[in-house]
């Protein structure tokens, strides 16, 4: 009997039915029946692995539903009478997960531990930050008894350079019988990470899904119009994984460009009608997608406009205007598109039915400004009924906040925005405010949220649409473009499973936008997970205490960081072997019948290097002498510049002595304001005379400039000598060294001419092969050094950490060679944080002995607070003499520790920060939040966050074994002083 092609046979149908019936009787079957939706294939596969006793790594896009796997691990634990821990990287996500699980399983079965919050910590299911679990493992906590499952949410966070090592510590140290469910965003090396998990945890299945259950469409908002990024119906799952670098469009090509100042009408499509027309030849083309040609034409038009404005008509007057503009304005891009305001963007999204939306603005001030702008524009996104509900919930959530603090918290503006349907979300907000925003947004009452990127770290706030204002952010040091991984993480919030048919990602058009670059971000998924693991003082001493130094060293070599380094060494060794073969071929090709050409090539290279070094030395000396002469100039000095664009006389208006590279302001003889730097003169400058600059002089007034220039010209008499033009061979103070250099160069030239190979007719051919040989030799030696550096990297760092601990007396060596922990070392075991050894040393030197509770809180702030670079200034006066002495001890110990770390080639411990001393002291003394924040740049949310870290540190100190009971009591009193008002309040509790 035949069957229809593609249909299962009766035996296959029977086998499938039997399998379904068998699975229905399992834990997975019962769990699946409790859900109101069917499990996806990747979810079923991952749950099946856990049910069969294996660990699992699940890598899937944001919103794909990977947390279901974690919930099944919890279900298994409860059914089997075991405990389950659910770990997250941030407290906000822990709070949210705690609320979800408590609602599902009941408050009696679920606990929360986040360092500063403890709720039902001995429950069978406990949600916690990853650091809390790490601390439990090192303390051998009884809470670990009967632990069966650990869910590590957002496990890709182990790449974080500040906190990532904690994830590896937990994975390595968890008891072998504990099953680990690791949940990660999609990474390109999931198999590598899974292989490491398999090595350290035993059987671990790797399950990767790149499918988004809700299709994601990519758009660009040009003005107020939303335009498709890709030509044709192209979603997240369909776009190519990589944009070829060779296929970036040439925006200077204007053959097919439109002269229109805005997009042609045909490109202003609604979302229902997607572009399907022909694609321009300049479109970036991968195997799966093509960029919308209208956007490419728009970019070409903008590029033409900027070229014309720079080199167009206007002649001398245009050039003069350009010269007089500020440098910042000269770099600004012009665009034919008028950028839509933030209220207009939200209105456009609302018209298209794309709310609720999250707009990512990489600035806290920008988020707050967006809310204020929307309120000022009269924007309302809520109905009257929604407004009543929001007002009631906001008032309920904030009724315990002291009335005196509401104004400084910006409560009324925040409440007004929420009632209108929009809000900000960033780390500077009070945690309570953020929690309210998250809940109202999740319930669909708030329709627009302006957020910083911290929202993308895992807080469950899915939206229909995600908007990116810019594709660059400030990383603390410079403005950098966001990566493809960051783009995917941010836009992954678009599309709510079970609510939206599709999600939408919108990038706002900015002057200089390159559609091809945006398409590359949207399509590239090659973002690997790289370990940031390194041994710390606390980690090392805990491992030695538990396993001994030799075994601890072996354990650290099992880290993912060493696993990756070892894998890379295999590839590097293969490259070295290939290069050695090539070097042998090059050596044969440069053989000369007249003599040893290798020696001749060495002489040539040594001669070239010596000449180059002499030239560099000369240039450095010239620059140093010039910079020194510019530093010595004072206002009123008249100088004569011998060459360059500033040739002639000039008077110094403003010295620039404190700059790293001085650039004093000068007024030239033709009344032009300029800055003069080391590259503007060819030799040191010195005053030829001085003039008095009137107090009424104003550099912005042309007449003042002309009068001063005239005074300068009269002051410079004919008998004042012009600055002589220096020879470029002048020694600039190198006279003592130049003869030696010239002598060596002469000797090398003589040896070169005397060498037999100098007369070879094929000398230059041999020399080219020798140059190739030398270049490849240098590259090969570099690879060999990389191999040596990566071999046992973690263990070598561990040895250096142990050397520091031994030098400070935390480790002691017995006569039999065994290493033991001293009493001071036992204290260090219970101190967790980036400044762990500094904290321990400060206690050891008596920094906290004479402090009261308020002073202790203030001192603790110096050991946890991290100021922004621009906020660091002079050391403030301390609130008390005792605190002044304590801070002196801390700073002195930090200075000693930094010197020791430099000697041992270890990362340096951060300097104690004093910017929170006064605010924390005032708060601990019972002052109002308004008084505490007055005169600082601290946001209320930042203060609360740092205050909670102070509480966390004080709690660690209070629990140190063998700590003086009096000091432990003061630590607890200090905690009570800090944990009050807005610091103590949270909607979770």
Short mmCIF file of N, CA and C in Angstrom, two decimals, residues 54-57 171 191-206 563:
data_model
loop_
_atom_site.label_atom_id
_atom_site.label_comp_id
_atom_site.label_asym_id
_atom_site.label_seq_id
_atom_site.Cartn_x
_atom_site.Cartn_y
_atom_site.Cartn_z
N UNK A 54 21.46 16.25 31.96
CA UNK A 54 22.60 16.96 31.37
C UNK A 54 22.47 18.47 31.58
N UNK A 55 23.61 19.15 31.55
CA UNK A 55 23.59 20.60 31.54
C UNK A 55 23.21 21.09 30.16
N UNK A 56 22.92 22.38 30.04
CA UNK A 56 22.50 22.89 28.75
C UNK A 56 22.94 24.34 28.59
N UNK A 57 23.37 24.69 27.39
CA UNK A 57 23.64 26.07 27.00
C UNK A 57 22.65 26.42 25.89
N UNK A 171 30.67 28.81 37.68
CA UNK A 171 30.59 27.61 36.84
C UNK A 171 31.66 26.60 37.26
N UNK A 191 29.45 27.12 20.28
CA UNK A 191 30.00 25.76 20.33
C UNK A 191 31.29 25.72 21.16
N UNK A 192 32.12 26.77 21.03
CA UNK A 192 33.35 26.83 21.81
C UNK A 192 33.03 26.96 23.30
N UNK A 193 32.10 27.83 23.63
CA UNK A 193 31.70 28.00 25.03
C UNK A 193 31.10 26.71 25.57
N UNK A 194 30.28 26.05 24.74
CA UNK A 194 29.68 24.78 25.14
C UNK A 194 30.73 23.70 25.37
N UNK A 195 31.77 23.71 24.54
CA UNK A 195 32.85 22.72 24.70
C UNK A 195 33.56 22.92 26.04
N UNK A 196 33.74 24.18 26.42
CA UNK A 196 34.36 24.46 27.73
C UNK A 196 33.44 24.00 28.86
N UNK A 197 32.14 24.31 28.76
CA UNK A 197 31.19 23.86 29.78
C UNK A 197 31.23 22.34 29.91
N UNK A 198 31.33 21.67 28.78
CA UNK A 198 31.40 20.21 28.78
C UNK A 198 32.65 19.73 29.52
N UNK A 199 33.73 20.50 29.39
CA UNK A 199 34.99 20.12 30.04
C UNK A 199 34.91 20.30 31.55
N UNK A 200 34.34 21.42 32.02
CA UNK A 200 34.37 21.71 33.46
C UNK A 200 33.12 21.23 34.19
N UNK A 201 32.00 21.03 33.48
CA UNK A 201 30.76 20.64 34.15
C UNK A 201 30.29 19.23 33.78
N UNK A 202 30.93 18.61 32.82
CA UNK A 202 30.43 17.32 32.36
C UNK A 202 29.46 17.51 31.20
N UNK A 203 28.64 16.48 30.93
CA UNK A 203 27.75 16.50 29.76
C UNK A 203 26.94 17.78 29.68
N UNK A 204 27.15 18.54 28.61
CA UNK A 204 26.43 19.79 28.39
C UNK A 204 26.02 19.87 26.93
N UNK A 205 24.74 20.01 26.69
CA UNK A 205 24.23 20.14 25.32
C UNK A 205 24.19 21.60 24.92
N UNK A 206 24.60 21.89 23.69
CA UNK A 206 24.56 23.25 23.15
C UNK A 206 23.40 23.36 22.18
N UNK A 563 41.06 28.26 28.38
CA UNK A 563 40.54 27.37 27.33
C UNK A 563 40.64 28.06 25.96
#
